[in-house]
Each structure stands twice: as C-alpha cells, then as structure tokens.
Amino acid sequence: MDLTAIILVVTFFALLLINVPISICIGLATLLALLMHMDFTPAATTIAQQLAGGLDSFALLAIPFFILSGLIMGQGGIAKRLIECAMALIGFLPGGLALVNVLSCMLFGAISGSAVAATSAIGSFMVPEMKKHGYSENFAAAVTATASTTGMLIPPSNILIIYAIASGGVSIAALFIAGYLPGILVGLALMTVCAVYSIKNKYPVTARLPLKIVIEKVLAAFPSLLLIFIVIGGIIGGVFTATEAGAIAVIYALILSVIVYKEISLAALPGILLKACETTAIVMLIIGASSAMSWLLSFTHIPQIVSDFFLTLSDNPIIILLLINLILILVGAFIDMTPAVLIFTPIFLPVAEQFGMSPIQFGIMIVLNLSIGLVSPPVGSVLFVSCAVAKTSLHKIIKPMIPLYIVMFLVLMLVTYVPAVSEFLPRLFGLIE
C-alpha cells in the first residue's frame, strides 16, 4: 500500500479511537498525508482551499433548510399525529404496536430527514407504550433504531444530496425518487420481523378502531404528510430545485407548527434556529474536511489503484459488489454517513460502474449500506440514541437486533443485484433513460 494511504488511514483511526471529532480526524489525517508530497505552508493552504471549495455548491444550500424544517417538525407535534395515524391504520394487526413504531419512524424520518430525530421523537412515545403492553424494551429499542434509518432513503434526504455532489452531479430528483422503493422495502422487511416476533411471543393485539376515528386520525396527520408531496412533487415537476424545496419546507413547517398545530411558540423559535445553525456548522465542517480528503485521494491516484486492485481480484460482478458492500458495512460501523459517502464514493463508484452499476443504483446501495452502520456498534449514533430513549444498554439490544440486521442486509442485496429496485421509479417518471 502507498505510504500516503497508510499515513492517512492510521492517523484517521488513531484520532478516532481517542474521541477526536470526526471533522478534525479527517482534516489532520489529510494534512499529515499531504505533507508527504509538499511542505507545510503549501499543504495547509491546499487543505484550506479544498475545504472552502468543497462547500462552494448551490445544492448544499438545501441542507440547512432541511435541517431547520426537520427540527421544527420534531418539536411541532408532528410525531404525535403520525403515531396516531399509524395506530389507526395498522395498530390492530399482529404485533400492532411494533408495526406502528416502524411506520411512524418511516413517515417521520421521511418528513424530518433525520434518523436521530425520528428515533428520539417516535421512540420517546412508542418505546414506553410498547413496554406498557408487554413488549421487551430491548426489542422496542431495536425496532425504533432500525426503522428510523428508512428516512435516509425516503426523501427528502440530506445524505442523498451529499451523494449527488460526491458522485459528480447525479440528479437529486432521480435519487429522491429512487429511494422510495428501497426505503419502503426495508420498512416492510422490518414489519415482517416484528409480526413474526410478536406472534411468537404472544404480544397483545389492540382493538380495531371505528372507521370514523380512523378517518379523523388520518385527516389530522394529512397536513404533515402533505409536506412530502409538496417537496417531491415540486422537484419532479420542475417547479423548484432541491434547495428551493428546502426553503418551502421550512415555511410550511413553520405555518404548520406555529399557526395550525400551535405546538411551537414564537419565543421558542430562536432556540430552534440556534440549534439548526449548530447542526449545519458541524455538517458543513465535515463536508469541507471530507472534500479535502477526497481531493488528496484523487491527487495520489488512490481511487485508480483501488479500482485496478478490485479488477485483478475477480471479473465476477457478484463477488466484487459483495466485497464492496462488506467493506462499506465495516466502514459504516466506524465512520458517520456524511464523510463515508464523500470519501468512498469516488473510490468505489468507478469500480461499480465497471461492472455495469449505474450511479443511481450505487447511490441507493451506499446509503442503505451506511444506514446499517448507523445502527451498528461501536459508533452507530442512532443505536445509542435508541438505547438512551429505552433506558437500556448496548449489549442487551444486540440480540433482538440480529433478525433486523439480517432483513436489512437482504434488502441491501436486492438493491445491489436488481437494478430495477432503484431505477424503476426514476425511469417511470422520465428522470433517467
């Protein structure tokens, strides 16, 4: 292996192991590796230029808007109405509360664009409710964590915007539409496990609600669900860009939470704005640092080296794509999604394209793959949030997670080897040829 790559990898993981923030890990590792090729002053200048250049993208403006709209939605009474809607629709089925948990996380994750927010907002209500009806808190926490990751695939999704930039300009609209079917498949797979687990453990089934109440609950949640149709419909129809859609999402979320639902007071808005600024700053620093590392990888021709290495291993696409997935699963267990997408897309996308995979399909594959990392120890942020919400520990949640991991991996294999899973809807809407 090239000495530059060794220094980059060793420095990065050494800093990560001593709990240095991820953006600092990436930046320092990149700087030290670049010092192998130039003196300190030009190296530092180059890193600064690449960091700033990595943020010079109009598409990135969508991220702070979607972060802000997600925070407003999280505190605006949206979660409660989505849970009540899901309970009315499927709460009477076997394992009803677990199914409601999955569906609520899917809907809230799609609206907020944040797996952590979905875990916190939905889990804080659903986990105690499931425990009250006899479900294990460990199983409830496992379901909440895994179901929340579907929001990474079901748009609007910040990580799909980041992938679009990392891949060199793949259509955001096409990626958004491509994420629906895989996201729904993950949700259905998790629901299947929940139903089987609930029947096996004889968990109670809630009574079917009268049709009148079902309609009332659905109508109460409809304004929240309408955001998805406004954002996605506008992007597909060419009415506005993803960035403009983010701004519209903020305005809609404010109207809904402050005026319609009246769950957020005007006095609370400065705190929400401050939190949005803080989150945006963290995300943007990670993006900038990751862009600098991506430039270094390109400068040292590491993607080409990796591509040539994979091509010498085998000419069988099944083996190569499986190997890429296994590497990404390992990466996702240690590295957050944003830097992982920015760093590994330039490395693995050319390899995947050599074996006939489109950038759209690869984008959905890498996001689903890294979503599994969000709920995988030792670093999985969503897993730890879910444990905190359920007041349980990591080692207790792993056993009920195993069947959920398995079905998520099976959907990942479906996305990897069946292009239509990712490409059918974009083709249907004429977003790709």
Short mmCIF file of C-alpha atoms in Angstrom, two decimals:
data_model
loop_
_atom_site.label_atom_id
_atom_site.label_comp_id
_atom_site.label_asym_id
_atom_site.label_seq_id
_atom_site.Cartn_x
_atom_site.Cartn_y
_atom_site.Cartn_z
CA MET A 1 0.00 0.00 0.00
CA ASP A 2 1.14 3.55 -0.77
CA LEU A 3 2.79 5.31 2.20
CA THR A 4 0.39 8.25 1.82
CA ALA A 5 -2.60 5.94 2.22
CA ILE A 6 -1.01 4.25 5.26
CA ILE A 7 -0.43 7.59 6.99
CA LEU A 8 -3.96 8.73 6.11
CA VAL A 9 -5.65 5.60 7.46
CA VAL A 10 -3.50 5.16 10.59
CA THR A 11 -3.76 8.82 11.59
CA PHE A 12 -7.50 8.93 11.00
CA PHE A 13 -8.31 5.84 13.07
CA ALA A 14 -5.81 6.74 15.81
CA LEU A 15 -7.53 10.10 16.28
CA LEU A 16 -10.96 8.50 16.04
CA LEU A 17 -10.11 6.00 18.79
CA ILE A 18 -9.25 8.82 21.22
CA ASN A 19 -12.62 10.50 20.51
CA VAL A 20 -11.36 13.42 18.43
CA PRO A 21 -14.31 14.95 16.47
CA ILE A 22 -14.71 13.33 13.07
CA SER A 23 -14.09 16.53 11.08
CA ILE A 24 -10.80 17.12 12.93
CA CYS A 25 -9.80 13.48 12.37
CA ILE A 26 -10.32 13.87 8.64
CA GLY A 27 -8.61 17.26 8.41
CA LEU A 28 -5.49 16.34 10.41
CA ALA A 29 -5.12 12.96 8.70
CA THR A 30 -5.35 14.67 5.30
CA LEU A 31 -2.80 17.32 6.28
CA LEU A 32 -0.27 14.79 7.59
CA ALA A 33 -0.66 12.62 4.48
CA LEU A 34 -0.27 15.64 2.19
CA LEU A 35 2.99 16.57 3.94
CA MET A 36 4.48 13.54 2.22
CA HIS A 37 4.18 15.47 -1.06
CA MET A 38 4.79 19.13 -0.15
CA ASP A 39 5.96 21.49 2.60
CA PHE A 40 3.70 22.59 5.45
CA THR A 41 2.66 26.02 4.11
CA PRO A 42 1.50 24.88 0.65
CA ALA A 43 -0.05 21.77 2.23
CA ALA A 44 -2.06 23.82 4.74
CA THR A 45 -3.04 26.30 2.02
CA THR A 46 -4.19 23.49 -0.25
CA ILE A 47 -6.28 21.92 2.53
CA ALA A 48 -7.91 25.29 3.26
CA GLN A 49 -8.67 25.86 -0.42
CA GLN A 50 -10.18 22.40 -0.84
CA LEU A 51 -12.20 22.75 2.36
CA ALA A 52 -13.70 26.03 1.15
CA GLY A 53 -14.14 24.73 -2.40
CA GLY A 54 -15.96 21.66 -1.16
CA LEU A 55 -18.66 23.91 0.29
CA ASP A 56 -19.00 26.00 -2.87
CA SER A 57 -22.09 24.24 -4.19
CA PHE A 58 -25.60 25.58 -4.66
CA ALA A 59 -27.07 22.14 -3.89
CA LEU A 60 -25.57 22.25 -0.38
CA LEU A 61 -27.83 25.19 0.46
CA ALA A 62 -30.66 22.67 0.70
CA ILE A 63 -29.09 21.02 3.74
CA PRO A 64 -29.52 23.85 6.31
CA PHE A 65 -33.10 24.32 5.12
CA PHE A 66 -33.96 20.66 5.56
CA ILE A 67 -32.16 20.57 8.92
CA LEU A 68 -34.23 23.54 10.12
CA SER A 69 -37.51 22.13 8.79
CA GLY A 70 -36.70 18.81 10.49
CA LEU A 71 -36.09 20.50 13.84
CA ILE A 72 -39.32 22.47 13.56
CA MET A 73 -41.22 19.31 12.66
CA GLY A 74 -39.60 17.47 15.56
CA GLN A 75 -40.97 19.95 18.09
CA GLY A 76 -44.15 20.86 16.26
CA GLY A 77 -46.44 17.99 17.24
CA ILE A 78 -45.85 16.10 14.00
CA ALA A 79 -44.64 12.88 15.65
CA LYS A 80 -47.72 12.55 17.85
CA ARG A 81 -50.11 12.90 14.90
CA LEU A 82 -48.15 10.47 12.74
CA ILE A 83 -48.17 7.87 15.53
CA GLU A 84 -51.93 8.26 15.99
CA CYS A 85 -52.44 7.93 12.24
CA ALA A 86 -50.29 4.77 12.07
CA MET A 87 -52.08 3.34 15.13
CA ALA A 88 -55.45 3.87 13.49
CA LEU A 89 -54.33 2.25 10.23
CA ILE A 90 -52.39 -0.83 11.36
CA GLY A 91 -52.49 -0.95 15.17
CA PHE A 92 -54.96 -3.85 15.19
CA LEU A 93 -52.68 -6.21 13.24
CA PRO A 94 -50.49 -8.88 14.96
CA GLY A 95 -47.61 -7.04 16.59
CA GLY A 96 -49.58 -3.85 16.00
CA LEU A 97 -47.56 -1.56 18.26
CA ALA A 98 -44.28 -2.71 16.72
CA LEU A 99 -45.73 -2.17 13.24
CA VAL A 100 -46.94 1.28 14.28
CA ASN A 101 -43.43 2.03 15.53
CA VAL A 102 -41.92 1.11 12.14
CA LEU A 103 -44.49 3.02 10.08
CA SER A 104 -44.26 6.10 12.33
CA CYS A 105 -40.46 6.12 12.07
CA MET A 106 -40.68 5.77 8.29
CA LEU A 107 -43.10 8.69 7.98
CA PHE A 108 -41.33 10.94 10.46
CA GLY A 109 -37.90 10.05 9.11
CA ALA A 110 -39.08 10.95 5.61
CA ILE A 111 -40.51 14.27 6.78
CA SER A 112 -37.62 15.28 9.05
CA GLY A 113 -34.79 13.70 7.00
CA SER A 114 -33.06 12.66 10.22
CA ALA A 115 -32.74 9.15 11.67
CA VAL A 116 -31.66 10.52 15.05
CA ALA A 117 -34.66 12.88 15.20
CA ALA A 118 -37.02 10.03 14.25
CA THR A 119 -35.52 7.77 16.92
CA SER A 120 -35.85 10.44 19.59
CA ALA A 121 -39.29 11.77 18.62
CA ILE A 122 -41.01 8.45 17.87
CA GLY A 123 -39.06 6.36 20.38
CA SER A 124 -39.83 8.64 23.33
CA PHE A 125 -43.52 7.80 22.87
CA MET A 126 -43.54 4.35 21.28
CA VAL A 127 -40.96 2.60 23.45
CA PRO A 128 -42.80 3.30 26.76
CA GLU A 129 -46.10 2.41 25.05
CA MET A 130 -44.70 -0.90 23.81
CA LYS A 131 -43.24 -1.69 27.25
CA LYS A 132 -46.64 -0.95 28.84
CA HIS A 133 -48.23 -3.58 26.59
CA GLY A 134 -45.68 -6.26 27.45
CA TYR A 135 -43.03 -5.77 24.76
CA SER A 136 -39.38 -6.02 25.77
CA GLU A 137 -37.72 -2.61 26.00
CA ASN A 138 -34.73 -4.08 24.14
CA PHE A 139 -36.91 -5.21 21.24
CA ALA A 140 -38.70 -1.84 21.21
CA ALA A 141 -35.37 0.00 21.10
CA ALA A 142 -34.09 -2.27 18.30
CA VAL A 143 -37.21 -1.70 16.18
CA THR A 144 -37.09 2.08 16.70
CA ALA A 145 -33.41 2.31 15.75
CA THR A 146 -33.61 0.24 12.57
CA ALA A 147 -36.90 1.74 11.37
CA SER A 148 -35.57 5.28 11.80
CA THR A 149 -32.87 4.66 9.18
CA THR A 150 -35.50 4.40 6.43
CA GLY A 151 -35.62 8.21 6.48
CA MET A 152 -32.15 8.19 4.91
CA LEU A 153 -33.65 6.62 1.78
CA ILE A 154 -37.15 8.08 1.71
CA PRO A 155 -36.82 11.74 0.63
CA PRO A 156 -36.20 14.49 1.35
CA SER A 157 -32.82 13.13 2.43
CA ASN A 158 -29.72 15.23 3.10
CA ILE A 159 -27.39 12.30 2.55
CA LEU A 160 -28.73 11.76 -0.98
CA ILE A 161 -27.96 15.42 -1.74
CA ILE A 162 -24.42 14.90 -0.46
CA TYR A 163 -24.04 11.77 -2.60
CA ALA A 164 -25.25 13.69 -5.66
CA ILE A 165 -22.39 16.14 -5.14
CA ALA A 166 -19.79 13.45 -4.36
CA SER A 167 -20.72 11.48 -7.48
CA GLY A 168 -20.15 14.43 -9.76
CA GLY A 169 -23.66 15.70 -10.34
CA VAL A 170 -26.15 12.82 -10.34
CA SER A 171 -29.72 14.18 -10.48
CA ILE A 172 -31.05 14.88 -6.98
CA ALA A 173 -34.61 14.43 -8.23
CA ALA A 174 -33.74 10.99 -9.64
CA LEU A 175 -32.04 9.98 -6.38
CA PHE A 176 -35.00 11.16 -4.32
CA ILE A 177 -37.45 9.10 -6.37
CA ALA A 178 -35.06 6.12 -6.45
CA GLY A 179 -35.01 6.00 -2.65
CA TYR A 180 -38.73 5.37 -2.22
CA LEU A 181 -38.98 1.70 -3.20
CA PRO A 182 -35.85 0.53 -1.30
CA GLY A 183 -36.93 2.56 1.76
CA ILE A 184 -40.41 1.02 1.70
CA LEU A 185 -38.91 -2.47 1.19
CA VAL A 186 -36.73 -2.00 4.28
CA GLY A 187 -39.80 -0.90 6.24
CA LEU A 188 -41.84 -3.91 5.07
CA ALA A 189 -38.97 -6.27 5.88
CA LEU A 190 -38.72 -4.85 9.40
CA MET A 191 -42.50 -5.11 9.79
CA THR A 192 -42.34 -8.79 8.82
CA VAL A 193 -39.79 -9.47 11.56
CA CYS A 194 -41.94 -7.51 14.04
CA ALA A 195 -45.06 -9.51 13.17
CA VAL A 196 -43.29 -12.88 13.46
CA TYR A 197 -41.56 -11.87 16.71
CA SER A 198 -44.84 -10.59 18.20
CA ILE A 199 -46.82 -13.70 17.25
CA LYS A 200 -44.05 -15.94 18.63
CA ASN A 201 -44.03 -14.07 21.95
CA LYS A 202 -47.84 -13.71 22.02
CA TYR A 203 -47.83 -9.96 22.42
CA PRO A 204 -51.32 -8.45 22.77
CA VAL A 205 -53.25 -7.07 19.80
CA THR A 206 -55.10 -3.76 20.16
CA ALA A 207 -58.73 -3.43 19.12
CA ARG A 208 -59.65 -2.16 15.67
CA LEU A 209 -60.80 1.47 15.83
CA PRO A 210 -64.14 2.57 14.32
CA LEU A 211 -63.88 3.86 10.75
CA LYS A 212 -64.90 7.37 11.83
CA ILE A 213 -61.95 7.63 14.23
CA VAL A 214 -59.57 6.17 11.63
CA ILE A 215 -60.60 8.87 9.17
CA GLU A 216 -60.21 11.58 11.84
CA LYS A 217 -56.67 10.43 12.70
CA VAL A 218 -55.63 10.23 9.05
CA LEU A 219 -57.03 13.71 8.35
CA ALA A 220 -55.24 15.08 11.42
CA ALA A 221 -51.92 13.76 10.09
CA PHE A 222 -52.60 14.69 6.48
CA PRO A 223 -51.15 18.24 6.66
CA SER A 224 -47.86 16.76 7.91
CA LEU A 225 -47.79 14.11 5.20
CA LEU A 226 -48.58 16.74 2.60
CA LEU A 227 -45.06 18.14 3.00
CA ILE A 228 -43.63 15.05 1.28
CA PHE A 229 -45.89 15.51 -1.74
CA ILE A 230 -45.18 19.26 -1.94
CA VAL A 231 -41.40 18.83 -1.82
CA ILE A 232 -41.08 15.77 -4.06
CA GLY A 233 -43.86 16.79 -6.45
CA GLY A 234 -42.31 20.22 -6.92
CA ILE A 235 -38.84 18.82 -7.59
CA ILE A 236 -40.04 16.16 -10.04
CA GLY A 237 -42.34 18.60 -11.79
CA GLY A 238 -39.51 21.07 -12.24
CA VAL A 239 -41.37 23.72 -10.23
CA PHE A 240 -38.38 24.27 -7.94
CA THR A 241 -34.91 22.92 -7.16
CA ALA A 242 -33.98 20.84 -4.10
CA THR A 243 -32.63 24.00 -2.44
CA GLU A 244 -35.85 25.91 -3.09
CA ALA A 245 -37.79 22.87 -1.86
CA GLY A 246 -35.86 23.08 1.42
CA ALA A 247 -36.87 26.72 1.87
CA ILE A 248 -40.50 25.86 1.11
CA ALA A 249 -40.30 23.00 3.65
CA VAL A 250 -39.18 25.49 6.33
CA ILE A 251 -42.04 27.88 5.58
CA TYR A 252 -44.57 25.03 5.52
CA ALA A 253 -43.22 23.55 8.76
CA LEU A 254 -43.44 26.97 10.47
CA ILE A 255 -47.02 27.51 9.36
CA LEU A 256 -48.00 24.01 10.44
CA SER A 257 -46.23 24.01 13.83
CA VAL A 258 -46.77 27.62 14.89
CA ILE A 259 -50.14 28.56 13.36
CA VAL A 260 -52.05 25.32 12.64
CA TYR A 261 -50.95 22.96 15.43
CA LYS A 262 -49.77 25.75 17.79
CA GLU A 263 -47.16 23.43 19.31
CA ILE A 264 -44.28 25.91 18.95
CA SER A 265 -44.37 29.42 20.39
CA LEU A 266 -42.62 32.36 18.78
CA ALA A 267 -40.38 32.54 21.86
CA ALA A 268 -39.08 29.03 21.10
CA LEU A 269 -38.01 29.85 17.54
CA PRO A 270 -34.62 31.48 18.40
CA GLY A 271 -33.57 28.30 20.20
CA ILE A 272 -34.58 26.16 17.22
CA LEU A 273 -32.72 28.47 14.83
CA LEU A 274 -29.61 28.31 17.02
CA LYS A 275 -29.74 24.51 17.10
CA ALA A 276 -30.14 24.45 13.30
CA CYS A 277 -27.09 26.72 12.93
CA GLU A 278 -25.06 24.48 15.24
CA THR A 279 -26.03 21.30 13.38
CA THR A 280 -25.42 22.92 10.00
CA ALA A 281 -21.97 24.12 11.07
CA ILE A 282 -20.99 20.61 12.18
CA VAL A 283 -22.28 19.04 8.94
CA MET A 284 -20.59 21.64 6.74
CA LEU A 285 -17.25 21.27 8.51
CA ILE A 286 -17.43 17.52 7.97
CA ILE A 287 -18.31 18.05 4.29
CA GLY A 288 -15.44 20.52 3.82
CA ALA A 289 -12.88 18.27 5.52
CA SER A 290 -14.13 15.23 3.60
CA SER A 291 -13.85 17.16 0.34
CA ALA A 292 -10.21 17.90 1.15
CA MET A 293 -9.58 14.21 1.82
CA SER A 294 -11.34 13.26 -1.43
CA TRP A 295 -9.07 15.67 -3.29
CA LEU A 296 -6.00 14.08 -1.68
CA LEU A 297 -7.20 10.62 -2.70
CA SER A 298 -7.62 11.83 -6.27
CA PHE A 299 -4.25 13.65 -6.19
CA THR A 300 -2.47 10.45 -5.15
CA HIS A 301 -4.49 8.31 -7.62
CA ILE A 302 -5.78 6.06 -4.83
CA PRO A 303 -9.20 5.51 -6.49
CA GLN A 304 -7.47 4.23 -9.62
CA ILE A 305 -5.22 1.98 -7.52
CA VAL A 306 -8.22 0.56 -5.67
CA SER A 307 -10.15 0.10 -8.92
CA ASP A 308 -7.25 -1.78 -10.52
CA PHE A 309 -6.90 -3.91 -7.38
CA PHE A 310 -10.56 -4.96 -7.46
CA LEU A 311 -10.39 -5.72 -11.16
CA THR A 312 -7.43 -8.04 -10.57
CA LEU A 313 -9.29 -9.88 -7.79
CA SER A 314 -12.11 -11.14 -9.97
CA ASP A 315 -14.15 -10.37 -13.06
CA ASN A 316 -17.32 -11.66 -11.38
CA PRO A 317 -19.59 -8.69 -10.52
CA ILE A 318 -21.40 -10.69 -7.82
CA ILE A 319 -18.16 -11.20 -5.87
CA ILE A 320 -16.82 -7.67 -6.36
CA LEU A 321 -20.08 -5.93 -5.41
CA LEU A 322 -20.45 -8.18 -2.36
CA LEU A 323 -16.89 -7.31 -1.32
CA ILE A 324 -17.62 -3.58 -1.73
CA ASN A 325 -20.72 -3.97 0.44
CA LEU A 326 -18.82 -5.79 3.17
CA ILE A 327 -16.14 -3.09 3.21
CA LEU A 328 -18.78 -0.35 3.40
CA ILE A 329 -20.60 -2.13 6.23
CA LEU A 330 -17.32 -2.21 8.16
CA VAL A 331 -16.71 1.46 7.32
CA GLY A 332 -20.24 2.40 8.40
CA ALA A 333 -19.68 0.82 11.81
CA PHE A 334 -16.89 3.34 12.49
CA ILE A 335 -17.49 6.43 10.35
CA ASP A 336 -20.51 8.73 10.11
CA MET A 337 -22.52 8.66 6.88
CA THR A 338 -21.55 12.08 5.54
CA PRO A 339 -17.75 11.63 5.46
CA ALA A 340 -18.14 8.00 4.41
CA VAL A 341 -20.20 9.00 1.35
CA LEU A 342 -17.84 11.83 0.41
CA ILE A 343 -14.69 9.74 0.83
CA PHE A 344 -15.74 6.35 -0.53
CA THR A 345 -17.98 7.38 -3.42
CA PRO A 346 -15.00 8.49 -5.58
CA ILE A 347 -13.22 5.24 -4.69
CA PHE A 348 -15.95 2.65 -5.25
CA LEU A 349 -18.27 4.29 -7.80
CA PRO A 350 -15.79 3.80 -10.70
CA VAL A 351 -15.41 0.13 -9.70
CA ALA A 352 -19.19 -0.35 -9.55
CA GLU A 353 -19.61 1.35 -12.94
CA GLN A 354 -17.02 -1.03 -14.43
CA PHE A 355 -19.41 -3.85 -13.52
CA GLY A 356 -22.48 -2.19 -15.01
CA MET A 357 -23.95 -0.46 -11.97
CA SER A 358 -25.44 2.99 -12.58
CA PRO A 359 -24.61 5.97 -10.29
CA ILE A 360 -28.28 5.99 -9.18
CA GLN A 361 -28.19 2.34 -8.12
CA PHE A 362 -24.81 2.75 -6.43
CA GLY A 363 -26.06 5.82 -4.54
CA ILE A 364 -29.01 3.95 -3.08
CA MET A 365 -26.74 0.99 -2.30
CA ILE A 366 -24.17 3.03 -0.40
CA VAL A 367 -26.81 4.98 1.56
CA LEU A 368 -28.65 1.80 2.56
CA ASN A 369 -25.35 0.16 3.42
CA LEU A 370 -24.23 3.04 5.62
CA SER A 371 -27.71 3.21 7.18
CA ILE A 372 -26.96 -0.22 8.62
CA GLY A 373 -23.82 1.39 10.06
CA LEU A 374 -25.99 3.94 11.89
CA VAL A 375 -27.37 1.08 13.99
CA SER A 376 -24.14 -0.92 14.28
CA PRO A 377 -21.67 -0.80 17.18
CA PRO A 378 -19.25 0.62 18.08
CA VAL A 379 -20.09 4.08 16.68
CA GLY A 380 -23.71 3.81 15.46
CA SER A 381 -25.24 7.09 16.64
CA VAL A 382 -28.86 6.03 16.15
CA LEU A 383 -28.27 2.85 18.17
CA PHE A 384 -27.03 4.83 21.17
CA VAL A 385 -29.92 7.31 20.97
CA SER A 386 -32.38 4.42 20.91
CA CYS A 387 -30.70 2.81 23.92
CA ALA A 388 -30.92 6.11 25.80
CA VAL A 389 -34.62 6.51 24.96
CA ALA A 390 -35.40 2.94 26.05
CA LYS A 391 -33.15 3.21 29.13
CA THR A 392 -31.31 0.04 28.17
CA SER A 393 -27.71 -0.84 27.33
CA LEU A 394 -25.96 -1.69 24.08
CA HIS A 395 -25.18 -5.33 24.87
CA LYS A 396 -28.85 -6.02 25.70
CA ILE A 397 -30.17 -4.63 22.43
CA ILE A 398 -27.86 -6.63 20.12
CA LYS A 399 -29.76 -9.96 20.33
CA PRO A 400 -33.14 -8.55 19.14
CA MET A 401 -31.23 -6.54 16.52
CA ILE A 402 -29.88 -9.67 14.78
CA PRO A 403 -33.03 -10.60 12.76
CA LEU A 404 -33.50 -6.92 11.90
CA TYR A 405 -29.89 -6.72 10.65
CA ILE A 406 -30.48 -9.83 8.54
CA VAL A 407 -33.55 -8.48 6.71
CA MET A 408 -31.86 -5.11 6.14
CA PHE A 409 -28.90 -6.94 4.61
CA LEU A 410 -31.25 -8.97 2.40
CA VAL A 411 -32.83 -5.77 1.06
CA LEU A 412 -29.31 -4.41 0.53
CA MET A 413 -28.50 -7.46 -1.60
CA LEU A 414 -31.72 -6.90 -3.55
CA VAL A 415 -30.72 -3.28 -4.22
CA THR A 416 -27.20 -4.38 -5.19
CA TYR A 417 -28.11 -7.10 -7.68
CA VAL A 418 -31.52 -5.98 -9.00
CA PRO A 419 -31.17 -2.56 -10.70
CA ALA A 420 -34.94 -2.17 -11.10
CA VAL A 421 -35.36 -1.79 -7.33
CA SER A 422 -33.57 1.57 -7.54
CA GLU A 423 -34.21 2.54 -11.14
CA PHE A 424 -37.85 1.60 -11.81
CA LEU A 425 -39.42 4.76 -10.38
CA PRO A 426 -36.87 7.22 -11.86
CA ARG A 427 -37.45 5.60 -15.27
CA LEU A 428 -41.21 5.74 -14.78
CA PHE A 429 -41.04 9.48 -14.16
CA GLY A 430 -38.60 10.03 -17.04
CA LEU A 431 -35.74 11.15 -14.77
CA ILE A 432 -33.28 8.63 -16.23
CA GLU A 433 -33.16 6.87 -19.58
#
